[in-house]
Backbone as CSV, one residue per row, in Angstrom:
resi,resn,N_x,N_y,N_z,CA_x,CA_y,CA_z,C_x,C_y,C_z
1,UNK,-162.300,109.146,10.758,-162.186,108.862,12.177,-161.098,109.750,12.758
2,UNK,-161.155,110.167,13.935,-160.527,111.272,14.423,-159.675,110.532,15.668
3,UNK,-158.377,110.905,15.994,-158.547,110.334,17.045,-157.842,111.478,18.554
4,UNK,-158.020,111.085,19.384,-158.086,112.001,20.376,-156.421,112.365,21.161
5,UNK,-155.985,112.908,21.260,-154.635,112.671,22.040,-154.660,112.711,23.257
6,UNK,-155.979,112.499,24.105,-155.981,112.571,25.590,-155.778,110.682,25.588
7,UNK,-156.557,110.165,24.947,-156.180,108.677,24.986,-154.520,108.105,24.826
8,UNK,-154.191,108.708,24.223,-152.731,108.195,23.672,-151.640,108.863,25.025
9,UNK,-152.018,109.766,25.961,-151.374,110.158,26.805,-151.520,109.526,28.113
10,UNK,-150.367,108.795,28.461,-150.662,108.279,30.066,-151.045,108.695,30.992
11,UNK,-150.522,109.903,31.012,-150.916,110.730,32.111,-152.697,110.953,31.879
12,UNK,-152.953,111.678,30.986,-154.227,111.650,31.232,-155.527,110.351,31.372
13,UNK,-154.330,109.768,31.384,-155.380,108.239,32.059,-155.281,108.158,33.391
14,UNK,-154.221,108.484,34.337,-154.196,108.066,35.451,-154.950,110.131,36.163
15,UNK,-154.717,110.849,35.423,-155.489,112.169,36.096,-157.458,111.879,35.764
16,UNK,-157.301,110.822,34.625,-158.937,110.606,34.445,-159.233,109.930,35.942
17,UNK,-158.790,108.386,36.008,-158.732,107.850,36.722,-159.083,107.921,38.304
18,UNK,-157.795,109.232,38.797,-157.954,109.810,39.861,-159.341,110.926,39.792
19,UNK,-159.654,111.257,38.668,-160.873,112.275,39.158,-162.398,111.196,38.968
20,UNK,-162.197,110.221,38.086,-163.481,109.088,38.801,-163.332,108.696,40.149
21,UNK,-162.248,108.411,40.758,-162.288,108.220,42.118,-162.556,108.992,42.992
22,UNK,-161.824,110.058,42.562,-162.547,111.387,43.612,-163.958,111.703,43.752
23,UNK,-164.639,111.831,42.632,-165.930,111.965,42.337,-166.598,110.977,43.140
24,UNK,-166.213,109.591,42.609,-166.962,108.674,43.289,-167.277,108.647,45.380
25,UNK,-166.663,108.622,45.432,-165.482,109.022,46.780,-166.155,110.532,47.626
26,UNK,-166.453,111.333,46.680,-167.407,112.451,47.238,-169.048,112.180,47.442
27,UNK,-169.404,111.441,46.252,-170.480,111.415,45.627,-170.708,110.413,47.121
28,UNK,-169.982,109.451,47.307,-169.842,108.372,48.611,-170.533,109.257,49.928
29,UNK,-169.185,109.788,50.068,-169.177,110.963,51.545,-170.624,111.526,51.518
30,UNK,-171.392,112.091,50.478,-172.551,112.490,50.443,-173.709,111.833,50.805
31,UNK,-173.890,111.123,50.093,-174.759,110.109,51.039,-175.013,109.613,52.011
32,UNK,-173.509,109.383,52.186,-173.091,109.206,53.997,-174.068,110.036,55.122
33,UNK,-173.246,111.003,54.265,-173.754,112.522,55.370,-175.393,112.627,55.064
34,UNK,-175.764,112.434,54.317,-177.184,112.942,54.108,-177.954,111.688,55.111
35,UNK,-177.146,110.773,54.953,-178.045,109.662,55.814,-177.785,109.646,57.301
36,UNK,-176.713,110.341,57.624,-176.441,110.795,59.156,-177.492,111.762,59.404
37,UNK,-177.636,112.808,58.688,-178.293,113.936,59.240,-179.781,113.769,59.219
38,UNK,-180.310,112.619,58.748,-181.630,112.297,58.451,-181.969,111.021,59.375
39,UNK,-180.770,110.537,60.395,-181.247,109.735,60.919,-181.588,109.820,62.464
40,UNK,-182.781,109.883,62.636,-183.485,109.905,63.937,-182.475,109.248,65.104
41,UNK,-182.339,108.152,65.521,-181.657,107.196,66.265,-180.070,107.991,66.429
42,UNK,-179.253,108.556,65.076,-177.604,109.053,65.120,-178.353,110.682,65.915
43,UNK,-179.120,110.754,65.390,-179.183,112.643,65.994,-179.654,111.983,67.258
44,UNK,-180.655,111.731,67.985,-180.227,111.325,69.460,-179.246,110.783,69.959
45,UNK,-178.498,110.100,69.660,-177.472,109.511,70.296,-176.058,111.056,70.379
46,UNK,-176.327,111.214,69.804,-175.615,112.998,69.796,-175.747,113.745,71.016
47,UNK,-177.150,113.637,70.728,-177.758,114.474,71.498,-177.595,113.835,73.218
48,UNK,-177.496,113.060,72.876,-177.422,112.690,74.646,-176.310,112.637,75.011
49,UNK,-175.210,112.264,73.931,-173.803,112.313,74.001,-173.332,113.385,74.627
50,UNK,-174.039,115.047,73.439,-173.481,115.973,74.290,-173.683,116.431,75.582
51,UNK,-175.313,115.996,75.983,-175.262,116.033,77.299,-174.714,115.583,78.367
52,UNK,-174.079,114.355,77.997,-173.292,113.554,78.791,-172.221,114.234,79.013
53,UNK,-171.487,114.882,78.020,-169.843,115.508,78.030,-170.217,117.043,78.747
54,UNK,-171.784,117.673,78.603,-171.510,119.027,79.334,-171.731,118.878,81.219
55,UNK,-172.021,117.590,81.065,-172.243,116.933,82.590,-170.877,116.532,83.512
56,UNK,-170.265,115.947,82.093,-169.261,115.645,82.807,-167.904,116.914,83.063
57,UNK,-167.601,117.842,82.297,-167.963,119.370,82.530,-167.923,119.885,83.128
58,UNK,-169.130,119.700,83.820,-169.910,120.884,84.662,-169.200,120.183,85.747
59,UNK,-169.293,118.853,86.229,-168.892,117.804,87.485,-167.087,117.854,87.180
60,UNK,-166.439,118.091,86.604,-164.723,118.158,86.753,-164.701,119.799,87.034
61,UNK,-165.291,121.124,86.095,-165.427,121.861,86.876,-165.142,122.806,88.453
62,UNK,-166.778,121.599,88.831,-167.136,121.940,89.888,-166.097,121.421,91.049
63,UNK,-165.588,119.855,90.690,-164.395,119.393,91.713,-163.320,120.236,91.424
64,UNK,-162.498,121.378,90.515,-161.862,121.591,90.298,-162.126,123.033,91.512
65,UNK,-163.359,123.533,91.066,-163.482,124.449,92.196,-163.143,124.562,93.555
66,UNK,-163.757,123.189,93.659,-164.325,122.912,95.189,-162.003,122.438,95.703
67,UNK,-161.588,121.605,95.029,-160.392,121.406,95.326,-159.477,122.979,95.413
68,UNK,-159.502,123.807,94.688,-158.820,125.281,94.681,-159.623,126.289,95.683
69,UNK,-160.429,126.123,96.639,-161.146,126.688,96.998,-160.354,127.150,98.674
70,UNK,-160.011,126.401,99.139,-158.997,126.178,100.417,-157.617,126.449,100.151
71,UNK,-157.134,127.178,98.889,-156.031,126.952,98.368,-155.594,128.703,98.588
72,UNK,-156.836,129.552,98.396,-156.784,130.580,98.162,-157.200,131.742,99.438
């Protein structure tokens, strides 16, 4: 029987440790994301979102114009 010296070292329990969590933790984030980008309902709501913000935009803008306009 052999035995290993990564076991007998603390440290490499808590660097194991931290790289199952990380992994896990990515492996997490992934799914996440794959289920955002695949979901019909989140990509419209985006999508109207950004239209909303280039509206609102275009309308601060345009008052910004229209207020500097008499200025000049």
């Amino acid at each position: 029987m052999t035995m290993n010296t990564a076991l007998l070292s603390p440290r490499a329990g808590i660097l194991a440790g931290w790289a199952v969590r990380g992994g896990l933790s990515l492996a997490s984030w992934g799914l996440q994301r794959a289920t955002r980008r695949t979901d019909r309902d989140h990509l419209l709501r985006r999508i109207e979102a950004r239209a909303t913000a280039e509206a609102a935009l275009a309308e601060r803008d345009a008052t910004y114009r229209s207020s500097t306009y008499g200025l000049m």
